[in-house]
Amino acid sequence: MIIEQIEQDLHYLDENIKAVDNEWKINEISVKRFSLFKRLVRKLTYWLYKPMWDQQIRFNQSITAAICDIYRIQSQLLKSLDNGVLLSENVCANLDSNGKPRIIQLVSSLNYGDAVGNEVIAFKKFLQEKGFVSEIYAETIHKRVPANVARYFKYMPEFDDNDIVIYHFSSQCGMFEMVKKLKCKVILRYHNITPPHFFHDYDRNSEKATSIGLHQASQLKDYVDYCFPVSEFNKQDLIDIGYTCPMQVVPILIRFSDYEQQPSSKVIEKYSDGQTNILFVGRMAPNKKVEDVISCFAEYKNTYNENARLFLVGSFNDDDKYYQMLCKHIKNIGVKDVIFPGHIMFDEILAYYKIADVFLCMSEHEGFCVPLVEAMYFHVPIVAYASTAIPSTLNGSGVLLDSKDAKIASKIINRIVNDMAFAKDIISLQDKRLRDFNNELLIGEIMEPIKYLIAEESSHG
């Protein structure tokens, strides 16, 4: 009986295997048919949409060619534009001989709101007002820089012997090798480079970049025709690394008309509450020695005035090692009322100057230090450590500190806050110094190297 049952089961198994095999063959045929169907659909789709696909390719190629044409035309127009007016071919041919070459500015990064970026844009405006064809080219352009203010470096036109390039140098620059090969006259606008050692414990990328930047600056000395550094300190730096070309110190050009806009009422209302406001403006960077500003403020607050606060206005990232160190320093010394507004809108920066009682700077490396001039403009008494370019920027105004003794600094701050006559005398000297940064005066000084190079080219021609 059992044997018969097994034989029957084997028979069923054989029948099921045959059925599976038969179904597999049918399924295989179906798969093949479906595969053929897919290929047919693909070919039909390709046949139907190929004209549109080819049209899109031709469209993309046309757009690319058009963009190239636009930049080529732009380069030609740049040669034939004088203060925005298209010139005839005859006049254009004599443009250089009439003493108005193109003046092109090069800058590695055109940033929004920083000293170098603001000056580059101001240069362009003033040069055009003087009747020169002028443009800005940069490797990177901040998204908040208005359209058509500058163009990307890769679209830069070719230069000829009559052109003049103003090369703004303040950091490692990818245009460095190209500048060395320029046939035209080159003016170096040297803003200085922060020494790498300041970044050693905080930012290895910045340490490397500044090291390369300093090397590039030393290599440029044989490829520039004129230098106008922004300070005597920067001039001496250039001399120390071997520059022998003609030099003239011209302070940073600051468009004071920008400071006439309405400051943020929100900031003014919030902090005009009777507390003493100490201010520092600048990036949260190691060379700025913001920790020393905090220490001086802590001494002042603990010794003289509990009703005081410190505003550290400048850009930073929460994960920056230097910013994290500053936060630890504040916690370790137990000081309160230290405020980091961060990278804020321009009208807010103006408001912080408006409410400030004292501007305190402890920086150990500055090529110029524009915030000092801004403090002068807003009649804020300045207390600053006498390092690098700071003494020449202040030039007898403000209060210069020979040491970083927090007790001395806090004592001076207390006198400024409480002695109105003393504060008034400081502001009077700052007002006098501020006149040296008059735009028309500086434009005249900027024109000197340009006139020099034009005259030199004419004598050689």
Short mmCIF file of C-alpha atoms in Angstrom, two decimals, residues 19-198:
data_model
loop_
_atom_site.label_atom_id
_atom_site.label_comp_id
_atom_site.label_asym_id
_atom_site.label_seq_id
_atom_site.Cartn_x
_atom_site.Cartn_y
_atom_site.Cartn_z
CA ALA A 19 3.83 21.70 -15.97
CA VAL A 20 6.50 23.98 -14.47
CA ASP A 21 8.73 23.36 -17.47
CA ASN A 22 5.89 24.08 -19.85
CA GLU A 23 4.96 27.29 -18.00
CA TRP A 24 8.62 28.38 -17.99
CA LYS A 25 8.80 27.96 -21.77
CA ILE A 26 5.61 29.95 -22.16
CA ASN A 27 6.97 32.65 -19.75
CA GLU A 28 10.31 32.72 -21.63
CA ILE A 29 8.40 33.33 -24.85
CA SER A 30 6.45 36.10 -23.12
CA VAL A 31 9.66 37.71 -21.83
CA LYS A 32 11.15 37.63 -25.31
CA ARG A 33 7.99 39.13 -26.74
CA PHE A 34 7.97 41.86 -24.08
CA SER A 35 11.62 42.60 -24.79
CA LEU A 36 10.85 42.96 -28.47
CA PHE A 37 7.93 45.23 -27.57
CA LYS A 38 10.17 47.45 -25.44
CA ARG A 39 12.71 47.80 -28.23
CA LEU A 40 9.94 48.67 -30.62
CA VAL A 41 8.57 51.33 -28.26
CA ARG A 42 12.08 52.71 -27.72
CA LYS A 43 12.66 52.98 -31.47
CA LEU A 44 9.26 54.57 -32.01
CA THR A 45 9.94 57.06 -29.19
CA TYR A 46 13.37 57.87 -30.59
CA TRP A 47 11.89 58.30 -34.08
CA LEU A 48 9.13 60.57 -32.77
CA TYR A 49 11.30 62.72 -30.47
CA LYS A 50 14.64 62.72 -32.33
CA PRO A 51 13.86 65.97 -34.20
CA MET A 52 13.08 67.70 -30.89
CA TRP A 53 16.19 66.22 -29.28
CA ASP A 54 18.37 67.41 -32.16
CA GLN A 55 16.70 70.81 -31.97
CA GLN A 56 17.51 71.06 -28.26
CA ILE A 57 21.14 70.18 -28.94
CA ARG A 58 21.34 72.85 -31.64
CA PHE A 59 19.65 75.32 -29.29
CA ASN A 60 22.18 74.63 -26.53
CA GLN A 61 25.05 75.02 -28.97
CA SER A 62 23.59 78.30 -30.24
CA ILE A 63 23.19 79.65 -26.71
CA THR A 64 26.80 78.73 -25.91
CA ALA A 65 28.02 80.41 -29.09
CA ALA A 66 25.87 83.48 -28.37
CA ILE A 67 27.35 83.83 -24.88
CA CYS A 68 30.85 83.65 -26.34
CA ASP A 69 29.83 86.29 -28.91
CA ILE A 70 28.47 88.53 -26.16
CA TYR A 71 31.71 88.43 -24.19
CA ARG A 72 33.75 88.95 -27.34
CA ILE A 73 31.60 91.96 -28.26
CA GLN A 74 31.87 93.17 -24.67
CA SER A 75 35.66 93.06 -24.92
CA GLN A 76 35.54 95.09 -28.12
CA LEU A 77 33.08 97.58 -26.65
CA LEU A 78 35.30 98.01 -23.63
CA LYS A 79 37.96 99.28 -26.00
CA SER A 80 35.57 101.70 -27.68
CA LEU A 81 33.66 103.07 -24.72
CA ASP A 82 34.55 106.35 -23.10
CA ASN A 83 32.51 107.13 -19.99
CA GLY A 84 29.64 105.08 -21.33
CA VAL A 85 29.53 106.72 -24.80
CA LEU A 86 30.24 104.63 -27.92
CA LEU A 87 33.03 106.24 -29.93
CA SER A 88 33.63 106.24 -33.65
CA GLU A 89 36.37 104.04 -35.07
CA ASN A 90 38.69 106.99 -35.64
CA VAL A 91 38.32 108.25 -32.09
CA CYS A 92 38.63 104.72 -30.77
CA ALA A 93 41.85 104.26 -32.69
CA ASN A 94 43.25 107.36 -30.98
CA LEU A 95 41.90 106.56 -27.56
CA ASP A 96 45.25 105.68 -26.04
CA SER A 97 47.14 108.51 -27.72
CA ASN A 98 44.59 110.94 -26.25
CA GLY A 99 45.72 109.86 -22.77
CA LYS A 100 42.74 107.74 -21.76
CA PRO A 101 43.69 104.08 -21.65
CA ARG A 102 41.44 101.38 -20.27
CA ILE A 103 41.96 100.99 -16.52
CA ILE A 104 41.08 97.48 -15.41
CA GLN A 105 40.93 96.41 -11.77
CA LEU A 106 41.73 92.84 -10.77
CA VAL A 107 40.84 91.40 -7.37
CA SER A 108 40.81 87.80 -6.26
CA SER A 109 37.47 88.00 -4.42
CA LEU A 110 35.00 90.84 -4.68
CA ASN A 111 33.25 90.56 -1.33
CA TYR A 112 30.21 92.43 -0.18
CA GLY A 113 30.74 95.01 2.53
CA ASP A 114 34.46 94.52 3.23
CA ALA A 115 37.06 97.27 2.92
CA VAL A 116 38.78 95.97 -0.22
CA GLY A 117 35.53 95.22 -2.05
CA ASN A 118 34.07 98.63 -1.21
CA GLU A 119 37.21 100.37 -2.42
CA VAL A 120 37.35 98.43 -5.71
CA ILE A 121 33.77 99.46 -6.49
CA ALA A 122 34.48 103.06 -5.46
CA PHE A 123 37.57 103.10 -7.71
CA LYS A 124 35.50 102.08 -10.72
CA LYS A 125 32.93 104.78 -10.10
CA PHE A 126 35.49 107.54 -9.67
CA LEU A 127 37.60 106.43 -12.64
CA GLN A 128 34.55 106.48 -14.89
CA GLU A 129 33.67 109.93 -13.59
CA LYS A 130 37.18 111.00 -14.61
CA GLY A 131 36.47 109.80 -18.14
CA PHE A 132 38.30 106.49 -18.12
CA VAL A 133 37.07 103.20 -19.52
CA SER A 134 37.06 100.98 -16.43
CA GLU A 135 35.96 97.50 -15.41
CA ILE A 136 36.40 95.05 -12.51
CA TYR A 137 37.33 91.38 -12.95
CA ALA A 138 37.39 88.88 -10.09
CA GLU A 139 37.70 85.15 -9.52
CA THR A 140 34.72 85.16 -7.17
CA ILE A 141 31.94 87.72 -6.78
CA HIS A 142 29.70 87.76 -3.73
CA LYS A 143 26.04 87.20 -4.57
CA ARG A 144 25.07 90.47 -2.87
CA VAL A 145 27.30 92.57 -5.13
CA PRO A 146 24.91 94.36 -7.54
CA ALA A 147 24.67 93.03 -11.09
CA ASN A 148 27.02 94.51 -13.72
CA VAL A 149 29.35 95.96 -11.09
CA ALA A 150 31.99 93.33 -11.88
CA ARG A 151 32.66 90.43 -14.24
CA TYR A 152 34.26 87.06 -13.78
CA PHE A 153 37.96 86.75 -14.47
CA LYS A 154 37.52 84.05 -17.13
CA TYR A 155 35.75 86.59 -19.37
CA MET A 156 38.51 89.17 -19.15
CA PRO A 157 39.54 90.74 -22.49
CA GLU A 158 43.06 90.77 -23.86
CA PHE A 159 45.22 93.71 -22.82
CA ASP A 160 47.53 95.78 -24.97
CA ASP A 161 50.52 97.95 -24.11
CA ASN A 162 48.41 101.06 -23.50
CA ASP A 163 46.16 99.50 -20.87
CA ILE A 164 46.68 99.90 -17.13
CA VAL A 165 45.81 97.19 -14.61
CA ILE A 166 45.28 97.97 -10.92
CA TYR A 167 45.90 94.71 -9.10
CA HIS A 168 44.40 94.66 -5.58
CA PHE A 169 46.37 92.18 -3.53
CA SER A 170 45.36 91.05 -0.05
CA SER A 171 45.44 87.24 -0.11
CA GLN A 172 46.43 84.17 -2.11
CA CYS A 173 45.31 84.81 -5.67
CA GLY A 174 44.63 82.50 -8.60
CA MET A 175 45.30 85.33 -11.07
CA PHE A 176 48.89 85.65 -9.88
CA GLU A 177 50.60 83.78 -12.74
CA MET A 178 48.49 85.59 -15.36
CA VAL A 179 49.40 89.00 -13.93
CA LYS A 180 53.09 88.16 -14.26
CA LYS A 181 52.56 87.67 -18.01
CA LEU A 182 50.66 90.91 -18.69
CA LYS A 183 52.19 93.17 -21.34
CA CYS A 184 50.43 96.29 -20.07
CA LYS A 185 51.36 98.51 -17.13
CA VAL A 186 50.53 97.08 -13.71
CA ILE A 187 49.88 99.05 -10.53
CA LEU A 188 49.94 97.02 -7.30
CA ARG A 189 47.41 98.13 -4.71
CA TYR A 190 48.79 96.38 -1.65
CA HIS A 191 46.38 95.85 1.24
CA ASN A 192 48.76 93.58 3.17
CA ILE A 193 48.43 89.92 4.15
CA THR A 194 47.91 88.63 7.67
CA PRO A 195 50.98 86.64 8.79
CA PRO A 196 50.25 82.88 8.80
CA HIS A 197 51.28 82.31 12.42
CA PHE A 198 48.11 84.00 13.66
#
